[in-house]
mmCIF file of C-alpha atoms in Angstrom:
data_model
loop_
_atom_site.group_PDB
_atom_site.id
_atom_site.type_symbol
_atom_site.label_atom_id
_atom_site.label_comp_id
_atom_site.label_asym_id
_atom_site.label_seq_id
_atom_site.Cartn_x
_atom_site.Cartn_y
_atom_site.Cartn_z
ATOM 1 C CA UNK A 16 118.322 102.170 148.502
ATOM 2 C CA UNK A 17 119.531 104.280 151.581
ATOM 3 C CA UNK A 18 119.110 107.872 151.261
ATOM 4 C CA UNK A 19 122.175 110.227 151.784
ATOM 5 C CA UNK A 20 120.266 111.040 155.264
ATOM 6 C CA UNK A 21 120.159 107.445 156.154
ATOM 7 C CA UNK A 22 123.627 106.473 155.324
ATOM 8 C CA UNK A 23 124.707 109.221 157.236
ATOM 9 C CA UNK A 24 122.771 108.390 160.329
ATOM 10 C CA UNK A 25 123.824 104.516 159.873
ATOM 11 C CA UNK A 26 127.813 105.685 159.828
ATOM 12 C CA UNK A 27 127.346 108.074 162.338
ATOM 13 C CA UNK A 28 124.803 107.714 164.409
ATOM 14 C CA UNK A 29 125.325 106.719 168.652
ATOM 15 C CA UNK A 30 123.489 103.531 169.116
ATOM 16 C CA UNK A 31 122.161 102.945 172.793
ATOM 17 C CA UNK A 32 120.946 100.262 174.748
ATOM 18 C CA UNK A 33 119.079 100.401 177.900
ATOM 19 C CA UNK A 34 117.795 98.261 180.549
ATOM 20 C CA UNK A 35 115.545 100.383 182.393
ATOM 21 C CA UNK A 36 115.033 98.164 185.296
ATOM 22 C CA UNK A 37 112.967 99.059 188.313
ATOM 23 C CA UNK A 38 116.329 98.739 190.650
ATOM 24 C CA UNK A 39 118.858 100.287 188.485
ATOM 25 C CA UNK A 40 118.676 101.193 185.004
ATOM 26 C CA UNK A 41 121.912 100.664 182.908
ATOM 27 C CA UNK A 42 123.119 101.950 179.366
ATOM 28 C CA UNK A 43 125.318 100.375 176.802
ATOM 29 C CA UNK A 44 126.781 102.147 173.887
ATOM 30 C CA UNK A 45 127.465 100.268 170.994
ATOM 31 C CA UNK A 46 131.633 99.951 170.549
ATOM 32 C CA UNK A 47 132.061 100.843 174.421
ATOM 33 C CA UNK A 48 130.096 98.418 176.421
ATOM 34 C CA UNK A 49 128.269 99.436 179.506
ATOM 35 C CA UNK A 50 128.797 102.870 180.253
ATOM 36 C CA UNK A 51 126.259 103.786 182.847
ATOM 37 C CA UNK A 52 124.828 102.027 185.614
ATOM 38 C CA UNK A 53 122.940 103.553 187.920
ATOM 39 C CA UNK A 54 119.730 103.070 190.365
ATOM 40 C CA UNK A 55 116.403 104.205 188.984
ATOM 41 C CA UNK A 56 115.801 107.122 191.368
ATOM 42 C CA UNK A 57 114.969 110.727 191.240
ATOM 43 C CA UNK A 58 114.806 113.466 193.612
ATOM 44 C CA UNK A 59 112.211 116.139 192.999
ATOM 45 C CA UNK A 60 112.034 119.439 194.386
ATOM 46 C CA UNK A 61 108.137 119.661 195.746
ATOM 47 C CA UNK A 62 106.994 123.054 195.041
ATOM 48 C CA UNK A 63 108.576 123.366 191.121
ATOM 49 C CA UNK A 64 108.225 119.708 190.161
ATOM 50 C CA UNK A 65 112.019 119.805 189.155
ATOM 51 C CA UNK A 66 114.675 116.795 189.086
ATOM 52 C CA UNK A 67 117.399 117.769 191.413
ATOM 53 C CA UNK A 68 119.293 114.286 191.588
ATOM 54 C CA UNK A 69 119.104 111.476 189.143
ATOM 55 C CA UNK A 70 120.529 107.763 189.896
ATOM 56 C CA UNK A 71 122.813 107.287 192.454
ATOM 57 C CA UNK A 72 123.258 110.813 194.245
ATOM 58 C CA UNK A 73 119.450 110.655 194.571
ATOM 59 C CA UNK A 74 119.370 106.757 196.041
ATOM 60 C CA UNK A 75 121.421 108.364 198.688
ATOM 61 C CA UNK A 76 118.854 110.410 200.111
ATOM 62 C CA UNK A 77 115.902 107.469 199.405
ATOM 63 C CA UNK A 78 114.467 107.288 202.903
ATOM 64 C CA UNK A 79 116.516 110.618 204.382
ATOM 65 C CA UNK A 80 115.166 113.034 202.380
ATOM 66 C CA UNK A 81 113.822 116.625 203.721
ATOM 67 C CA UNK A 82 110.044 117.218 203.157
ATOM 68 C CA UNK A 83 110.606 119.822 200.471
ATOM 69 C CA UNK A 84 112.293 117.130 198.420
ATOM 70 C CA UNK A 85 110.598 113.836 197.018
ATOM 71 C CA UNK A 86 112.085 110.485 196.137
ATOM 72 C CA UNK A 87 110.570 108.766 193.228
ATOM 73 C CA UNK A 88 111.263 105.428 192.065
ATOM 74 C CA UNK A 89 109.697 106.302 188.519
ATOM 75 C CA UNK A 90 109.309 102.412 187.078
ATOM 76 C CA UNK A 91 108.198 99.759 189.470
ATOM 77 C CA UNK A 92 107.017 96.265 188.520
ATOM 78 C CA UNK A 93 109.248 97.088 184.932
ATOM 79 C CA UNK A 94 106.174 99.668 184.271
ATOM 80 C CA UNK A 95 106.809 102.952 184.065
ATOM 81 C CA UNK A 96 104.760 104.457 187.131
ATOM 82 C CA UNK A 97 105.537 108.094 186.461
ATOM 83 C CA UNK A 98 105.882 108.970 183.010
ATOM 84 C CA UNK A 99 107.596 112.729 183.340
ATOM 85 C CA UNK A 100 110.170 111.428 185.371
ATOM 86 C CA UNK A 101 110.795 108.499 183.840
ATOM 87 C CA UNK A 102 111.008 111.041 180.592
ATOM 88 C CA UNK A 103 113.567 113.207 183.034
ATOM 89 C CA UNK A 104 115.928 109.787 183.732
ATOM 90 C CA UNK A 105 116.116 109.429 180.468
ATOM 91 C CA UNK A 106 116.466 111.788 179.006
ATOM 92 C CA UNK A 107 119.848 112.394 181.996
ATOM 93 C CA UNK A 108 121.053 108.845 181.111
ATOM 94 C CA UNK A 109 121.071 109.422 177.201
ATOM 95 C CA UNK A 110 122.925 112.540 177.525
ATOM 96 C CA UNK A 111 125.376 111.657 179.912
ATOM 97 C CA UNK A 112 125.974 108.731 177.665
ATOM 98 C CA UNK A 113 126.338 110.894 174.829
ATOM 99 C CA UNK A 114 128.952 112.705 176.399
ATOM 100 C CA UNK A 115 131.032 110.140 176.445
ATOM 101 C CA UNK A 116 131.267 109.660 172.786
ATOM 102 C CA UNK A 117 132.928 111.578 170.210
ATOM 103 C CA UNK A 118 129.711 111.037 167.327
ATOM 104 C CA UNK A 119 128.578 114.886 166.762
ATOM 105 C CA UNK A 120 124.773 113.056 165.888
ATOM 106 C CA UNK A 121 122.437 114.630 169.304
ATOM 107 C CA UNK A 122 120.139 111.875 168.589
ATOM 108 C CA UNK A 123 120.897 108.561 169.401
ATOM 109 C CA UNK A 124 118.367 105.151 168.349
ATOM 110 C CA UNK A 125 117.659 103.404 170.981
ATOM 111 C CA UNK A 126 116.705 99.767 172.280
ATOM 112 C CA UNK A 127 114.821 99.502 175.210
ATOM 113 C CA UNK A 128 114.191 96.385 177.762
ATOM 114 C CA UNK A 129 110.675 95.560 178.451
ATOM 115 C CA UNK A 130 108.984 92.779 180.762
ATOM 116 C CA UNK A 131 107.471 90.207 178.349
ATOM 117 C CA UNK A 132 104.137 90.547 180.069
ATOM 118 C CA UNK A 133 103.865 94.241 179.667
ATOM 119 C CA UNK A 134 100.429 95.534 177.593
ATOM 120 C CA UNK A 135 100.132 97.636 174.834
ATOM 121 C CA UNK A 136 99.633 100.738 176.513
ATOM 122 C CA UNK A 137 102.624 100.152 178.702
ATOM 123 C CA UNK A 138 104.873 99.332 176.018
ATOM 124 C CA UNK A 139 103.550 102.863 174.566
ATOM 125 C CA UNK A 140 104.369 104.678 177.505
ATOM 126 C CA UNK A 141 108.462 103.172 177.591
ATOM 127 C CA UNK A 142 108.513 103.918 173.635
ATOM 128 C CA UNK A 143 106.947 107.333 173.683
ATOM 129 C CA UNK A 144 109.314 108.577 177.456
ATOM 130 C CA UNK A 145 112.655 107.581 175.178
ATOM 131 C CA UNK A 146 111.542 109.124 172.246
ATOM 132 C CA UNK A 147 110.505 112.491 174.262
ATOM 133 C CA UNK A 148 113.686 112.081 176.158
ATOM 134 C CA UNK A 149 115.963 112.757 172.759
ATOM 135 C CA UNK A 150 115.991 109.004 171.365
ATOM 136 C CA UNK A 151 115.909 109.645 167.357
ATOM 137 C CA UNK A 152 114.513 105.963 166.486
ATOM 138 C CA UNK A 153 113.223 104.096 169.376
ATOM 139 C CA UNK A 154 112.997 99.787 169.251
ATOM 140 C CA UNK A 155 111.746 97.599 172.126
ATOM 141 C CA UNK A 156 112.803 94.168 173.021
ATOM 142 C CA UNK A 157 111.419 91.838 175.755
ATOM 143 C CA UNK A 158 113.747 91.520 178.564
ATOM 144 C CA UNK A 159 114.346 87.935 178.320
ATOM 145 C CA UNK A 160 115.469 87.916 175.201
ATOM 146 C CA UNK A 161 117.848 91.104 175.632
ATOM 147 C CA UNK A 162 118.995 88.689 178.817
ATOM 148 C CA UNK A 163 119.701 85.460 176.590
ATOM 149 C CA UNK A 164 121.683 87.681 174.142
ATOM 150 C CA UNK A 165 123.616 89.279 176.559
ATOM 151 C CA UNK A 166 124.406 86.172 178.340
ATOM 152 C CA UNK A 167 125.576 84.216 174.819
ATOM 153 C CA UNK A 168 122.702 81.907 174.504
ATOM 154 C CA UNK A 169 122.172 80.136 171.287
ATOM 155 C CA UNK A 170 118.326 81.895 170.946
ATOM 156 C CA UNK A 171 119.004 81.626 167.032
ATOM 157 C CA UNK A 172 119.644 77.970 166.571
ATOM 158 C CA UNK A 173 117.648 74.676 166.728
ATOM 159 C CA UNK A 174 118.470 73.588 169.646
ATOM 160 C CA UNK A 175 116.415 75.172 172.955
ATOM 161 C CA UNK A 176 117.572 77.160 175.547
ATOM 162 C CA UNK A 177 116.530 78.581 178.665
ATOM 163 C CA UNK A 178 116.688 82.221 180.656
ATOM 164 C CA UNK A 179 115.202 83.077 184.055
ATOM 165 C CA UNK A 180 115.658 86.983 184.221
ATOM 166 C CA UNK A 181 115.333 88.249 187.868
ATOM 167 C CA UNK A 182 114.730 92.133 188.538
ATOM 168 C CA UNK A 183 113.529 94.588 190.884
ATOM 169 C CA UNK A 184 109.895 94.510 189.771
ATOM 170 C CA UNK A 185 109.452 91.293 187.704
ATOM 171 C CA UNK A 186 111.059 87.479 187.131
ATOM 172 C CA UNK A 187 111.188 87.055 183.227
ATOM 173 C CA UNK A 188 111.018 82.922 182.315
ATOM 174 C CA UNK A 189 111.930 82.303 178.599
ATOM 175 C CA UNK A 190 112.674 79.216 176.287
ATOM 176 C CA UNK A 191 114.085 79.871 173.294
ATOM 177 C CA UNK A 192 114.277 77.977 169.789
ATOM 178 C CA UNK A 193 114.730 79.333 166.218
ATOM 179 C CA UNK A 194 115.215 82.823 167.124
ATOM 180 C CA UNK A 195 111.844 82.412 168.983
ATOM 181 C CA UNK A 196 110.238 82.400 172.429
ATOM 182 C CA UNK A 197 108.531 78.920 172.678
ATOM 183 C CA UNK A 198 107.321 79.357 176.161
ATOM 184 C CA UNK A 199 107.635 82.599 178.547
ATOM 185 C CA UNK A 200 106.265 83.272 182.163
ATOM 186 C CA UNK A 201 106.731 86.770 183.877
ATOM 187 C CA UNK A 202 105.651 87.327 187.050
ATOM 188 C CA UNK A 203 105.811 90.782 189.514
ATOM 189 C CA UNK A 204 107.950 88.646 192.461
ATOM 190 C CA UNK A 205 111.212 89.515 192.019
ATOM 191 C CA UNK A 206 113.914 91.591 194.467
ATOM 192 C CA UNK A 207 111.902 94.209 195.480
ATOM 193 C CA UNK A 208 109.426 91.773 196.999
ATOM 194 C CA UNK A 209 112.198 90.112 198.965
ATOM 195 C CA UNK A 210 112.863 93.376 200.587
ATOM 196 C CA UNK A 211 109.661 94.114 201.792
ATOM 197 C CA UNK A 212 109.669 90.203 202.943
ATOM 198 C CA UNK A 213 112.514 91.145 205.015
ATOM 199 C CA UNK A 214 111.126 94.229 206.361
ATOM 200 C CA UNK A 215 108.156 92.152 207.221
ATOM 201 C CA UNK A 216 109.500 89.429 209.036
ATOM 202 C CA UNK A 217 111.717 91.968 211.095
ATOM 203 C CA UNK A 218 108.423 93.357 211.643
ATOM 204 C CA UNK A 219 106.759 90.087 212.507
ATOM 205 C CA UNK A 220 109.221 87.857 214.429
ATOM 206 C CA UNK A 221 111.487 90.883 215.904
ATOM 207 C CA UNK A 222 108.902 93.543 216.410
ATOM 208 C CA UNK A 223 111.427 96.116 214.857
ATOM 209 C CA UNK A 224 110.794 98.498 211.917
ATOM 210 C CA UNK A 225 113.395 98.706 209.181
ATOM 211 C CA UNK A 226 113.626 100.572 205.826
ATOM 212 C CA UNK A 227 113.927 99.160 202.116
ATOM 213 C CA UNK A 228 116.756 100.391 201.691
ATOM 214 C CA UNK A 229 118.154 98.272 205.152
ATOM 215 C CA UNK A 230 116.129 95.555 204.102
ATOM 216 C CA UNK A 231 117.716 95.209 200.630
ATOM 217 C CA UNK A 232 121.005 95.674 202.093
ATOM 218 C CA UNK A 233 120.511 92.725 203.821
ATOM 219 C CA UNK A 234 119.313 91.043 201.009
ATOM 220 C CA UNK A 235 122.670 91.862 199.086
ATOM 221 C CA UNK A 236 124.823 91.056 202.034
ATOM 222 C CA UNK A 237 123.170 88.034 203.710
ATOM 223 C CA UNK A 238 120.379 86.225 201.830
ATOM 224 C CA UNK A 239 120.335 83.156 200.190
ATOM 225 C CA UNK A 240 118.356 80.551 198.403
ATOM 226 C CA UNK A 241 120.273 77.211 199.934
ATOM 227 C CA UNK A 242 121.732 76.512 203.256
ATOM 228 C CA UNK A 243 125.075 78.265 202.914
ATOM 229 C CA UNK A 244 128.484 76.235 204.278
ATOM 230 C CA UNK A 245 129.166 78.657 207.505
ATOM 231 C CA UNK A 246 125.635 80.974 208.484
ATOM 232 C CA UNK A 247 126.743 83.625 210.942
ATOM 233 C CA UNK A 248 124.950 86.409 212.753
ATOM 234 C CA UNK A 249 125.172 90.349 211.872
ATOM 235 C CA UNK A 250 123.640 93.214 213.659
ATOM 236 C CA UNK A 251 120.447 94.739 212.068
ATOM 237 C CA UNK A 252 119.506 98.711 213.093
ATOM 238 C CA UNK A 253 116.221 99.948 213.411
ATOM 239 C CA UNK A 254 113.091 101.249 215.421
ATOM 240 C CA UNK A 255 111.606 99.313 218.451
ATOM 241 C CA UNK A 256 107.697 99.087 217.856
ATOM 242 C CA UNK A 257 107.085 98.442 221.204
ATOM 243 C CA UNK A 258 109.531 101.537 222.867
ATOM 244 C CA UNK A 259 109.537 103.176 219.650
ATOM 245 C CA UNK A 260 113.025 103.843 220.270
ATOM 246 C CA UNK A 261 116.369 102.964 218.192
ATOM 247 C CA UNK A 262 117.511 99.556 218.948
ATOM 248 C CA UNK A 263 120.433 97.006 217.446
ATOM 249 C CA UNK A 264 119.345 93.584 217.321
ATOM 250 C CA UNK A 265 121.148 89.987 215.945
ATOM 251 C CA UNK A 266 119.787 88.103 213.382
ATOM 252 C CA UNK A 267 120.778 85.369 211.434
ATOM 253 C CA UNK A 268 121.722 84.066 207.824
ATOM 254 C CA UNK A 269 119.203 81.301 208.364
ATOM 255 C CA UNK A 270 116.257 83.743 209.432
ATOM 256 C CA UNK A 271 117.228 86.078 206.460
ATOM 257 C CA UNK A 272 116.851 82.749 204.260
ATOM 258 C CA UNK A 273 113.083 81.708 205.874
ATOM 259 C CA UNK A 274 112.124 85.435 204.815
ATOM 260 C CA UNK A 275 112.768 85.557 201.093
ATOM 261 C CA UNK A 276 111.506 81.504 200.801
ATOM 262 C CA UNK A 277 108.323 82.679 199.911
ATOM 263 C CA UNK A 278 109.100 84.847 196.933
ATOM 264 C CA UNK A 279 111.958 82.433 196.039
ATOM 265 C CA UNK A 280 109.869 79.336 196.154
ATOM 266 C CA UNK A 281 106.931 81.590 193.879
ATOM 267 C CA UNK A 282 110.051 81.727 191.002
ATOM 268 C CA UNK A 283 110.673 78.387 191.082
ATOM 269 C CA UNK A 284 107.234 76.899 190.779
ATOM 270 C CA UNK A 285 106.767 79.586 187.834
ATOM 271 C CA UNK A 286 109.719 78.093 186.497
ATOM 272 C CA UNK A 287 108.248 74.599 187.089
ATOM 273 C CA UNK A 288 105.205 75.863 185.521
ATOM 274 C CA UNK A 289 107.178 76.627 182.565
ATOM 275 C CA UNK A 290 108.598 73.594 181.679
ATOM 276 C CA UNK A 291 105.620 71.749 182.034
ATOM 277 C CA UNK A 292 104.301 73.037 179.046
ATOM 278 C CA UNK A 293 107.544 72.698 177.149
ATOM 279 C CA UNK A 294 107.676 70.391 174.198
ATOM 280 C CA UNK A 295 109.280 66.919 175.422
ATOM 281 C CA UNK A 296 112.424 67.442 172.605
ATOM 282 C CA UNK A 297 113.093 70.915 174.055
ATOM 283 C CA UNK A 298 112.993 69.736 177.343
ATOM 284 C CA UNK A 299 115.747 66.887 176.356
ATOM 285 C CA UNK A 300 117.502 70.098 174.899
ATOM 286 C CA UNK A 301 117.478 72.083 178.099
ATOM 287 C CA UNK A 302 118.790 68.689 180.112
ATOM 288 C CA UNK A 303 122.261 69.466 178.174
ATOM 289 C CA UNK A 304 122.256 72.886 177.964
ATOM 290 C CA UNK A 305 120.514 74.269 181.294
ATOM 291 C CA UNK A 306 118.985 77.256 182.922
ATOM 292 C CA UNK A 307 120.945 80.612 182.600
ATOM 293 C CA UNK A 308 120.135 82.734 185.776
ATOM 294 C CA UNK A 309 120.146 86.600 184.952
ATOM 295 C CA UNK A 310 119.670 89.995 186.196
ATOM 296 C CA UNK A 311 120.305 91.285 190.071
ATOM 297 C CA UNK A 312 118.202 88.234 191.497
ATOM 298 C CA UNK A 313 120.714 85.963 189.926
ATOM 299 C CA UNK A 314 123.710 86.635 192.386
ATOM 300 C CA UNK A 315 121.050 85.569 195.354
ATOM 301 C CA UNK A 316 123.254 83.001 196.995
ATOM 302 C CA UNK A 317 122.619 79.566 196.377
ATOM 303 C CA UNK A 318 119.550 80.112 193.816
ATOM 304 C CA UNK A 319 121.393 78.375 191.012
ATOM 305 C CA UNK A 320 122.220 74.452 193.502
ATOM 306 C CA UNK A 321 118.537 75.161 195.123
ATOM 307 C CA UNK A 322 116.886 75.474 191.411
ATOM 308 C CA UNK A 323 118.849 72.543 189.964
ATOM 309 C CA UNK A 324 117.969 70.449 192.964
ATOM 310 C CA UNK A 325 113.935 71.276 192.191
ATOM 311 C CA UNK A 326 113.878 70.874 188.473
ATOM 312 C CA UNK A 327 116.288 68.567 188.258
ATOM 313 C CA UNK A 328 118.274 70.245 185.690
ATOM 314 C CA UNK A 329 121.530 72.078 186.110
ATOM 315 C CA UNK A 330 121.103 75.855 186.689
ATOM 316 C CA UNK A 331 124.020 78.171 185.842
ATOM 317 C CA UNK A 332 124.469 82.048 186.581
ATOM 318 C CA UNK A 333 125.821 84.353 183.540
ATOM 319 C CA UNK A 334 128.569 86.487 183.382
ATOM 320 C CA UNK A 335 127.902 89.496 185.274
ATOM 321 C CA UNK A 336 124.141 88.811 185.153
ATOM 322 C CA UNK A 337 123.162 92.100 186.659
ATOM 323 C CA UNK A 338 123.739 93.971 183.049
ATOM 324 C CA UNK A 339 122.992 91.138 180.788
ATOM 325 C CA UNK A 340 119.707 92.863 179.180
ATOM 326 C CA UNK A 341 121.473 95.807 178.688
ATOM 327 C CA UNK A 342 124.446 93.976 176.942
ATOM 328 C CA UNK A 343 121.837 92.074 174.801
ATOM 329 C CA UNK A 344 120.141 95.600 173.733
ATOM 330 C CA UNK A 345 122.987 97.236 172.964
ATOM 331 C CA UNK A 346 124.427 93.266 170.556
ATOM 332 C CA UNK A 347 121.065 94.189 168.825
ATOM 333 C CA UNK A 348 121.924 97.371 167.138
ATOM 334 C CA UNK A 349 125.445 95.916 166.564
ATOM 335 C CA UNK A 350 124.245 92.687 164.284
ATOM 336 C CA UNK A 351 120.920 94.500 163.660
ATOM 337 C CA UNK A 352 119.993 92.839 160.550
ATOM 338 C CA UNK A 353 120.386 89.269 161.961
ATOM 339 C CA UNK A 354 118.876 90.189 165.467
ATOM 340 C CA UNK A 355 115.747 92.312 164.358
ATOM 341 C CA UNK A 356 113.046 89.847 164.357
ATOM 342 C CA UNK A 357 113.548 89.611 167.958
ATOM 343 C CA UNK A 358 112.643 93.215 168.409
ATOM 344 C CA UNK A 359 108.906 94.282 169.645
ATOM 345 C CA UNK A 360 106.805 96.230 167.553
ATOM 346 C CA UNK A 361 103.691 98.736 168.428
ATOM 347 C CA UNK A 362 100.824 99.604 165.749
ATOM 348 C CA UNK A 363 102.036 100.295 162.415
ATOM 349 C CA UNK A 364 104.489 102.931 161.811
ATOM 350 C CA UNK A 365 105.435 103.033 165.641
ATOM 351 C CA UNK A 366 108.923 101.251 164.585
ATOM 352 C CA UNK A 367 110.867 100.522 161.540
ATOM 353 C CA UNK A 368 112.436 97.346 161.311
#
């Protein structure tokens, strides 16, 4: 039996989920759908310590900022790096989400996105930051799962099917059957590696010096994982290591590609690697079904036709892959007593399920 303060919570209580990504971090609210998405970045103010700009407004000064004011990316690799600030973001993200809903409850629960390869300590850290940042019941879920919910898969039934969830900090491989992970890779390659490839080979074959956020501009704008049907040129801006002066050089679609080949040929052979340990009937299940491509890494042109033509099984991109872990958190809390097996607990007493 519920108590009174249970049923109350259950009818009125604002049910979040979040991705907290290294790259952006993005909140659904349970009857709304995604309501925030913005990058994980905070601007401190040196001499107090204090947040001045969360998300966006501080992304905007990554790389321009005065000395008296810091940038912090507070979660790289999907780890949480700094845990105060992290603490700060969310603890911004759940209240702005709040005020977008009528529910009077201050305290929301909460599911949180993890990488699947994450220790026990880290998973602490993510569990105890939401909790200290106003979360009133706090559940964690491995980020290739939250991906294959979002996304629609079929994780519950018989039948096997497949996620490769690319981030900023990590590339989550998953195959699912009976509500289950069967086989899972995760890796730290993933986008933010391809920008610093591309600010390496700028370095390398161009002798100019560019910044991440440039590089991952360019990564947005021009790279891809397959030869694309017209390449074209674009103008890159940057510092001259040999005049140390400002300069404006040409590159090309087709350099841009040879850059990020190295971290995109890394996710494939993990993705090899995974299905060489998958059970033979699985893999017969994955022939009709595919590989779902997910998160940010996902919309890297051509990765879906370059990763069917290496495993030799047909690779599809979700729906609006860049927020499918947070959709999948927040479809948790909606159909919670079908979907909480999938949820990740700490010691005993941590979380209830």
């Amino acid at each position: 039996m519920l108590s009174p303060l249970d049923y109350f919570f259950g009818l009125f209580s604002l049910d979040i989920g979040i991705d907290l990504g290294t790259a952006n971090t993005l909140v659904s609210v349970r009857g709304k759908g995604i309501v925030i998405n913005e990058p994980s970045f905070v601007a401190i103010e040196k001499k107090t310590g204090r947040p001045i700009e969360v998300g966006t407004r501080a992304k905007e000064m990554w790389n321009k900022n005065p000395k008296e004011i810091l940038i912090v990316r507070p979660v790289r690799d999907g780890v949480i790096h700094d845990y105060e600030v992290t603490e700060r973001m969310l603890q911004y993200l759940i209240n702005k989400a709040h005020e977008q809903s009528w529910v009077p409850i201050p305290r929301p629960r909460v599911v949180v996105g993890i990488p699947s390869g994450v220790t026990e300590i880290e998973k602490r850290a993510v569990y105890d930051a939401a909790l200290s940042a106003g979360a009133r019941e706090v559940f964690l879920i491995e980020e290739p799962v939250a991906a294959a919910i979002g996304a629609g898969l079929p994780v519950q039934e018989t039948r096997g099917s497949m996620v490769v969830d690319i981030g900023g900090g990590t590339t989550e491989v998953a195959i699912f059957s009976l509500g289950g992970i069967v086989i899972s890779r995760s890796i730290r390659v993933a986008g933010d590696e391809m920008d610093e490839d591309i600010v390496q080979y700028m370095r390398a074959k161009h002798n100019m010096m560019i910044g991440e956020p440039t590089a991952q501009g360019i990564k947005e704008q021009y790279a891809s994982a397959y030869p694309l049907p017209q390449e074209r040129l674009f103008p890159v801006k940057g510092r001259n290591l040999m005049t140390g002066l400002p300069a404006v050089i040409d590159v090309s679609t087709v350099e841009v590609r040879d850059a990020v080949s190295g971290s995109v040929s890394i996710i494939i052979d993990t993705v090899k690697d995974a299905l060489d340990d998958t059970p033979p009937e699985l893999v017969g299940d994955l022939m009709e079904s595919g590989i779902c491509l997910a998160g940010g890494g996902g919309l890297l042109r051509g990765l879906a036709e370059r990763m069917t033509e290496e495993v030799n099984i047909r690779t599809w991109v979700a729906e609006d892959p860049l927020t499918c872990v947070a959709r999948g958190a927040g479809r948790v809390l909606e159909d919670y007593n079908n979907l909480r097996r999938l949820l990740v607990g700490l010691e005993r007493g941590s979380t209830r399920h």
